[in-house]
Short mmCIF file of C-alpha atoms and ligand atoms in Angstrom, two decimals:
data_model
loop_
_atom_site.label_atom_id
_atom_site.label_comp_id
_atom_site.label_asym_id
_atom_site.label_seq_id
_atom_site.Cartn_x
_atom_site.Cartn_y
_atom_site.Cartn_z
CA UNK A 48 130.34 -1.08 -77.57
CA UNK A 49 130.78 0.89 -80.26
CA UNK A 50 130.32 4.78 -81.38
CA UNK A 51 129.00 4.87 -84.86
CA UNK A 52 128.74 8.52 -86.35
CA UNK A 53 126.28 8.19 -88.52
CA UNK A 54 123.21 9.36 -87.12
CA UNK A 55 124.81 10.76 -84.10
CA UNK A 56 124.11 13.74 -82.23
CA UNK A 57 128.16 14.71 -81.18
CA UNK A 58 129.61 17.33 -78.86
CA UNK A 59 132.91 18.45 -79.45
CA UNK A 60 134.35 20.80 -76.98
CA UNK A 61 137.11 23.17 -78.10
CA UNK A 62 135.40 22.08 -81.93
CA UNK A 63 136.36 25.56 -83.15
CA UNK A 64 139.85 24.98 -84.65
CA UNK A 65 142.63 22.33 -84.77
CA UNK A 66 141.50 18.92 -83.41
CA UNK A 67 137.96 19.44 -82.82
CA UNK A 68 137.73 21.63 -85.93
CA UNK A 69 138.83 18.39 -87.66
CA UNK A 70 136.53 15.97 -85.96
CA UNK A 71 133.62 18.39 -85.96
CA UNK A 72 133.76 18.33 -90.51
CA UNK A 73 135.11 14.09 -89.82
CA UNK A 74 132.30 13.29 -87.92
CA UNK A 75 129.54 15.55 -90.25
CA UNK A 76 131.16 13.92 -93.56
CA UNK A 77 130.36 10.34 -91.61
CA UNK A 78 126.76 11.28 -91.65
CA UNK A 79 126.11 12.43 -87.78
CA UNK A 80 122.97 14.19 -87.40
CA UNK A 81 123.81 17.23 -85.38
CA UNK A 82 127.34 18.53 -84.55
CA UNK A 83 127.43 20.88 -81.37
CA UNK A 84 130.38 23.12 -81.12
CA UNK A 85 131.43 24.20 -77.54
CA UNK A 86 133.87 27.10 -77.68
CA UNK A 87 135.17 30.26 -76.29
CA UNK A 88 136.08 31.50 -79.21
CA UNK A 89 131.88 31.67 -81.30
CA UNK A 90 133.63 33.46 -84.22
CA UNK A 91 135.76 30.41 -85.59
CA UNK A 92 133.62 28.00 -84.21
CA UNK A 93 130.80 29.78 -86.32
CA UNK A 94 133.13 29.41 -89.72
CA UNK A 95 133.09 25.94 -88.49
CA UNK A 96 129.54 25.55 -88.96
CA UNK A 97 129.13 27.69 -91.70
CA UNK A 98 131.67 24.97 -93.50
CA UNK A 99 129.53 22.21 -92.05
CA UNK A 100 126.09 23.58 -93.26
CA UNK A 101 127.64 23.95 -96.57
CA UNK A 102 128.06 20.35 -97.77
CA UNK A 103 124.29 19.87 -95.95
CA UNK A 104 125.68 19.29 -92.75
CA UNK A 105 123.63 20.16 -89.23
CA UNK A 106 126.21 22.13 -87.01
CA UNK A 107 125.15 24.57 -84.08
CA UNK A 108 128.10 26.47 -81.75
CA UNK A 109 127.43 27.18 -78.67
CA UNK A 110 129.81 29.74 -76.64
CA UNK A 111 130.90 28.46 -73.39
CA UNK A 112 133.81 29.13 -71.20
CA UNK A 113 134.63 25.21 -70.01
CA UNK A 114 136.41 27.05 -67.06
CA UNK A 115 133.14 28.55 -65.74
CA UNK A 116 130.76 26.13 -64.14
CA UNK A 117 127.90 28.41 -64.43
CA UNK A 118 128.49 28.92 -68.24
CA UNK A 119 128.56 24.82 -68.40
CA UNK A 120 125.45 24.19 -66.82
CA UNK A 121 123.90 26.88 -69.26
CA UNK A 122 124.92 25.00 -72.28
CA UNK A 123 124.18 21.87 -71.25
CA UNK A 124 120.74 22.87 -70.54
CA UNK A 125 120.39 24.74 -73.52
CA UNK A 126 122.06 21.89 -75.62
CA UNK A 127 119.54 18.93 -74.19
CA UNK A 128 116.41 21.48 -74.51
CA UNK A 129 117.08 21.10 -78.49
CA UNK A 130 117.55 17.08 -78.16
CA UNK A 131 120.00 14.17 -76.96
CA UNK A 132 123.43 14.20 -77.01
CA UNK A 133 124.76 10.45 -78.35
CA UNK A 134 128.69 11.08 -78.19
CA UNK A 135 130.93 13.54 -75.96
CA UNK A 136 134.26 14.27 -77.20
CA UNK A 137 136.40 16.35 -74.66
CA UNK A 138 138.97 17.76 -76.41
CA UNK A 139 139.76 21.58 -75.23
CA UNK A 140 142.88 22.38 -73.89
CA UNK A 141 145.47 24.47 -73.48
CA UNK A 142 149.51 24.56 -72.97
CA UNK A 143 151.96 27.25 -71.36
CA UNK A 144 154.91 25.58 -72.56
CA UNK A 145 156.99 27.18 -69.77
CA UNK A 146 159.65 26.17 -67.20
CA UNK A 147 158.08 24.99 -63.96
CA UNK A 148 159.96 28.01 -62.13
CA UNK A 149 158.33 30.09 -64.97
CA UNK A 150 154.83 29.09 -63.67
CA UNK A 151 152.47 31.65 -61.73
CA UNK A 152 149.93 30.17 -59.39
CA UNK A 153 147.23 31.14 -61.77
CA UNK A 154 148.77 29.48 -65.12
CA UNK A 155 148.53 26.41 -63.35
CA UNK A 156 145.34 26.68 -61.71
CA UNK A 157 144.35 27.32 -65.64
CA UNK A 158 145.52 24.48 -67.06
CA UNK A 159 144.07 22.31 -64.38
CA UNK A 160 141.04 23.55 -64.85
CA UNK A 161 140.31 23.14 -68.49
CA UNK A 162 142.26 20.29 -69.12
CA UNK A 163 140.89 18.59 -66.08
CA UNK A 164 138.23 19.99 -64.34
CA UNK A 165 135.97 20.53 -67.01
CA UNK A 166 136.18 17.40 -68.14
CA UNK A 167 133.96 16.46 -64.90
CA UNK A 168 131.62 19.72 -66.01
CA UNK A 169 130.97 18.36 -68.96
CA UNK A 170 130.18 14.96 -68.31
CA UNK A 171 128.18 15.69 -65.86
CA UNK A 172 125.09 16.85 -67.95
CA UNK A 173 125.08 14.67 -70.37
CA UNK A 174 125.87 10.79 -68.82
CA UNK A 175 122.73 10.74 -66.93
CA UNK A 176 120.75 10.81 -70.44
CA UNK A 177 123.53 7.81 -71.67
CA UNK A 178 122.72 5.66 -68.37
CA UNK A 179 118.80 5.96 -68.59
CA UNK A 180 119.19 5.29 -72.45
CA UNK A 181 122.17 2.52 -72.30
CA UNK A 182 124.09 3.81 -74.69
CA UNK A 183 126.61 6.70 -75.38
CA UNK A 184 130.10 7.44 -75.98
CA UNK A 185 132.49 9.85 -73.90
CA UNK A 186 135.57 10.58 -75.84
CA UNK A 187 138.59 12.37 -74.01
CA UNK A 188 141.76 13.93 -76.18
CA UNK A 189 144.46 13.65 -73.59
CA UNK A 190 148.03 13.35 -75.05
CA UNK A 191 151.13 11.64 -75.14
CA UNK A 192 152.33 13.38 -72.01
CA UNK A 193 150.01 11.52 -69.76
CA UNK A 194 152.35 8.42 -70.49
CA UNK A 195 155.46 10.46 -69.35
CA UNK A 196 156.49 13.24 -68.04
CA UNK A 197 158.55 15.85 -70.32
CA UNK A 198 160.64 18.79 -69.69
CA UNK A 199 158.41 22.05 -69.84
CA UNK A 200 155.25 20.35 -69.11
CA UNK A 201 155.02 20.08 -65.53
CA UNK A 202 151.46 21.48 -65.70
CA UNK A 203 150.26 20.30 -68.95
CA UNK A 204 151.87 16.35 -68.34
CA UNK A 205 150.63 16.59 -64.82
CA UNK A 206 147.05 17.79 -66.13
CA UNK A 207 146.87 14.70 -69.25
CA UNK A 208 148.06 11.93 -66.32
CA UNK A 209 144.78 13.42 -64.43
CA UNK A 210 142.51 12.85 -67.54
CA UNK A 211 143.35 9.50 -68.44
CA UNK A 212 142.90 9.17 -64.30
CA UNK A 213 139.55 10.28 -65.04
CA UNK A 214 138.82 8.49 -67.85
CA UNK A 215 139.84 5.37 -66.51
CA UNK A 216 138.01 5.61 -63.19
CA UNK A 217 134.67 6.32 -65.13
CA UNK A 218 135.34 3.84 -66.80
CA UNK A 219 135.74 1.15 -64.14
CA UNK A 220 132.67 3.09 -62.69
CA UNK A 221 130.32 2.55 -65.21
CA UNK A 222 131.67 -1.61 -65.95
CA UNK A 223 131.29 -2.09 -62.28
CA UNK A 224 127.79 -0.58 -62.17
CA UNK A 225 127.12 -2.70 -65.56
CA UNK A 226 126.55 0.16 -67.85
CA UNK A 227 127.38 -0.72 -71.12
CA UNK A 228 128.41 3.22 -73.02
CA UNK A 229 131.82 3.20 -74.68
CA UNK A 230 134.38 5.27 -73.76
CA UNK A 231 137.83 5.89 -75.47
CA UNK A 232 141.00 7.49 -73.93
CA UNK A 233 143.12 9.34 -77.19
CA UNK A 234 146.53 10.47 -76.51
CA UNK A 235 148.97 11.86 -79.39
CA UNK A 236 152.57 12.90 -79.58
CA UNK A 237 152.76 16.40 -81.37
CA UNK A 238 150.51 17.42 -83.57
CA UNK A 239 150.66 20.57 -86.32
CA UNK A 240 147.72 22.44 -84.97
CA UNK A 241 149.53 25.58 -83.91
CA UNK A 242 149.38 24.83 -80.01
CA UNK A 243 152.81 23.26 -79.99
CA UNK A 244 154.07 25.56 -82.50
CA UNK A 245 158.10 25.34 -82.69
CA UNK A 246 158.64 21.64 -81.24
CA UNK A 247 160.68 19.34 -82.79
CA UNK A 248 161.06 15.73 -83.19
CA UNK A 249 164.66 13.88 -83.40
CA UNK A 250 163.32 10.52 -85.05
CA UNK A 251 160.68 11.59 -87.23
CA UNK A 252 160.27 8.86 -88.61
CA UNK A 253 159.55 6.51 -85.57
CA UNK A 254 157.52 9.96 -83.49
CA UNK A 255 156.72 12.15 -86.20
CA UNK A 256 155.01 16.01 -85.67
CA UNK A 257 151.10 14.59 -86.66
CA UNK A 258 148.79 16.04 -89.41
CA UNK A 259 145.46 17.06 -87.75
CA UNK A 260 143.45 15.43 -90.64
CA UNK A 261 145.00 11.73 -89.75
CA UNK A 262 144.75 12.57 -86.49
CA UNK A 263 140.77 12.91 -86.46
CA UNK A 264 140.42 10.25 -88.78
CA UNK A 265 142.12 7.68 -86.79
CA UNK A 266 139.82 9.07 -83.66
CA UNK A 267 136.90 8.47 -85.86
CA UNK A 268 137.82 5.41 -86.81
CA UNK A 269 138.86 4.00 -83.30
CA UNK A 270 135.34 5.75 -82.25
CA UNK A 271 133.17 3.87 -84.69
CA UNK A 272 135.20 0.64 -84.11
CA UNK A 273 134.78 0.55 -80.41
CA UNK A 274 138.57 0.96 -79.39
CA UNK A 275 139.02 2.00 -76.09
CA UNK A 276 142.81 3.28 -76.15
CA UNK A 277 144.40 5.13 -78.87
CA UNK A 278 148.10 6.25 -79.05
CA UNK A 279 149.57 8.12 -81.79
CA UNK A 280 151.85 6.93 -83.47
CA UNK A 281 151.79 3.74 -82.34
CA UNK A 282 155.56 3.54 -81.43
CA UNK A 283 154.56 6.40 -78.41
CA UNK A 284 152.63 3.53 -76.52
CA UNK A 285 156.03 1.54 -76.50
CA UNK A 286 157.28 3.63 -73.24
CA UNK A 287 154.03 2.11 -71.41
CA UNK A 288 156.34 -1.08 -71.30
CA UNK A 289 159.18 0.66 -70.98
CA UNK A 290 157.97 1.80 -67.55
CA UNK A 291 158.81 -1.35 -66.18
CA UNK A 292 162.49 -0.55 -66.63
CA UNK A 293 164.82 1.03 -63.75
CA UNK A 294 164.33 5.03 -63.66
CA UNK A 295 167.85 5.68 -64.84
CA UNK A 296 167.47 2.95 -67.81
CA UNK A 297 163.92 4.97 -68.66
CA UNK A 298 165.73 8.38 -68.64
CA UNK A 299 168.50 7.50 -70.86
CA UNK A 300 166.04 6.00 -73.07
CA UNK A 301 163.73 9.01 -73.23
CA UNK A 302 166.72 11.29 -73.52
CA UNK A 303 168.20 8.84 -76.51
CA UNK A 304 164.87 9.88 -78.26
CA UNK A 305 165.23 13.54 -77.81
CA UNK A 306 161.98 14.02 -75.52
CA UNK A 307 163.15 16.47 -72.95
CA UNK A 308 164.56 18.46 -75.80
CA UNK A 309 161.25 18.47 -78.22
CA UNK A 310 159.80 21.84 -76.36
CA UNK A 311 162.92 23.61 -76.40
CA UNK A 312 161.81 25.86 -79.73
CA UNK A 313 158.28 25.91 -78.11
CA UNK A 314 156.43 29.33 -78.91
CA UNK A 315 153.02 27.90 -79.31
CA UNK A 316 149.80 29.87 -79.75
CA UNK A 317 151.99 32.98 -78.30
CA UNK A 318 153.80 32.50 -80.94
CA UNK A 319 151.16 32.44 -83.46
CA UNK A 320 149.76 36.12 -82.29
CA UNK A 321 152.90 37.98 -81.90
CA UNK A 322 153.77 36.64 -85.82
CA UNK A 323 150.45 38.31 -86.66
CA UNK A 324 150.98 41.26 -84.55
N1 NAD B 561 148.39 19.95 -80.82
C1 NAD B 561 149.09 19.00 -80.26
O1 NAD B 561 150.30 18.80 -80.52
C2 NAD B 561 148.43 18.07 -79.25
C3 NAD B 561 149.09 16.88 -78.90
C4 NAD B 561 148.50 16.03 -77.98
C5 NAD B 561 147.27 16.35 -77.43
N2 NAD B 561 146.65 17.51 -77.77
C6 NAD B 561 145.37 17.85 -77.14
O2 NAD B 561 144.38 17.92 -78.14
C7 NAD B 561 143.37 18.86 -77.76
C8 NAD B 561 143.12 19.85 -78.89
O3 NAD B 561 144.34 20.50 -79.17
P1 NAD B 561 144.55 21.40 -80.47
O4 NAD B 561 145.96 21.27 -80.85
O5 NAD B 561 143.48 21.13 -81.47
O6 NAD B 561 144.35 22.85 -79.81
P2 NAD B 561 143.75 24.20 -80.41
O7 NAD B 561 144.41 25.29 -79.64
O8 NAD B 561 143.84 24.22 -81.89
O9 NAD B 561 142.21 24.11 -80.01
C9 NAD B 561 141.77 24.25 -78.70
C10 NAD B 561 140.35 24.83 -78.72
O10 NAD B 561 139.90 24.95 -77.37
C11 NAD B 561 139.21 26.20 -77.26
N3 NAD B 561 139.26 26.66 -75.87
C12 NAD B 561 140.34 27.15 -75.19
N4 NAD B 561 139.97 27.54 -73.96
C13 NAD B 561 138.64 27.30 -73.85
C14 NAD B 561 137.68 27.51 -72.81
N5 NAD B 561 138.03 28.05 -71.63
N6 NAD B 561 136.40 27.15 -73.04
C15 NAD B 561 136.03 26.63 -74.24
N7 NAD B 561 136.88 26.42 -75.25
C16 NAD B 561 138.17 26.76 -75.06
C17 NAD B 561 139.97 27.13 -78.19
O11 NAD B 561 139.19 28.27 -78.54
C18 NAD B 561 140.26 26.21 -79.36
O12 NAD B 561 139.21 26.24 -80.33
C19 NAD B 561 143.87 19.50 -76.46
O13 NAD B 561 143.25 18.89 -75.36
C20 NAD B 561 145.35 19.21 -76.47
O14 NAD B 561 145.90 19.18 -75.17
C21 NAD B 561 147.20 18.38 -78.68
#
């Protein structure tokens, strides 16, 4: 099962800047016939399609709040009345970068529910149109913190485990009930977006910060080549054999690579807006 892009009506949530900016001009430059931008923010994700339209492109944006169930359902209804929908790519999220004794009941409950429970939102109005037609592509952006837990990411790590949990379920869901749509499960170290503004990286050469461009292209790539699993680098998916090892043997090995330490600089988006303030 693959997920070419040519051709392909796509949905990219969060499509209106880093990642799913990227993906959103990728996947238009492959030839897809219709991008569909879901974001809370219509301004950028309207440059976004301007940029689109203007190498020929079809690109719509569609403002939705992925944390409000009611604003889902109104998308996806207003998003099927103008056709199909051939590939899903959930990719909004967000980070607090914070201590776990830092976190208030409600930055939790926030990053639980966009980085998890709209992932269930959204697929939920657009697989029943994949299952009648046989054929469709869910695509989730997790991250390299659903391998293993880090230091300042109680919430977010915690939230990317319970993606790939979902993405792995549906998957065994659909294969069990002999639906053939293709599904792929991304997850990246750090990557220069501006959401993980001020980490750093003690081997950059074997876990280098990303470059968003790459980082899209390889998803593309993996997409229209059917992968199911992508890690980024490559080295990251290393520590899913490392798991095997004794806890303390895992922990010196983590801390040997600097993990705990990368979010120690961590200003993030935060950051961003009180630079421009
Ligand atoms: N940047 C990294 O280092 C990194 C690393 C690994 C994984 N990821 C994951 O990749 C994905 C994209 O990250 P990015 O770096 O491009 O982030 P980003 O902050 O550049 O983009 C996130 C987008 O989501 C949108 N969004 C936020 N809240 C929303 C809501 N309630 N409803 C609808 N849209 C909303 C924002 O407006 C923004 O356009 C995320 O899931 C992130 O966890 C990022």
């Amino acid at each position: 099962m693959r997920a070419p892009l040519a051709g392909a009506n796509v949905l990219i949530t969060g499509g209106a800047s880093g990642i799913g900016k990227a993906l959103a001009l990728g996947a238009a430059n492959r030839g897809a016939a219709r991008i569909i931008l879901w974001d809370i923010d219509e301004e950028a994700g309207g440059a976004v399609v301007d940029e689109i339209r203007s190498f020929g492109g079809r690109a719509e944006c569609c403002r939705v709040d992925l944390t409000d169930p009611e604003s889902v359902i109104e998308a996806g209804a207003q998003t099927l009345s103008a056709g199909r929908v051939d590939i899903v790519i959930n990719n909004a999220g967000i980070v607090t970068g914070k201590r776990f004794l830092e976190l208030s009941e409600d930055d939790i409950a926030r990053t639980f529910d966009l980085n998890v429970l709209s992932l269930y939102r959204v697929v939920r109005q657009f697989l029943p149109g994949m299952i009648e037609r046989k054929k469709g592509s869910i695509v989730t952006v997790a991250s390299a913190a659903g391998l293993v837990g880090v230091s300042r990411q109680t919430d977010y790590s915690a939230s990317k485990f319970a993606a790939i949990g979902f993405m792995e379920s549906l998957r065994a869901e659909l294969r069990h009930d002999g639906t053939p749509l293709h599904t792929l499960i991304v997850q990246p170290y750090y990557v220069n977006t501006g959401m993980f503004d001020g980490v750093r990286t003690r081997f950059p050469r074997l876990l280098p910060i990303l470059d968003v461009d790459d980082v899209a292209d390889s998803i593309l790539d993996s997409m229209e080549a059917g992968r199911q699993s992508l890690v980024m680098p490559a080295f990251a998916a290393a520590i899913k054999l490392m798991k095997v090892l004794p806890v303390p043997v895992l922990d010196t090995i983590t801390d040997l690579f600097g993990v705990n330490g990368t979010m120690d600089g961590f200003v993030g988006r935060e950051g961003e807006r009180r630079q421009e303030s």
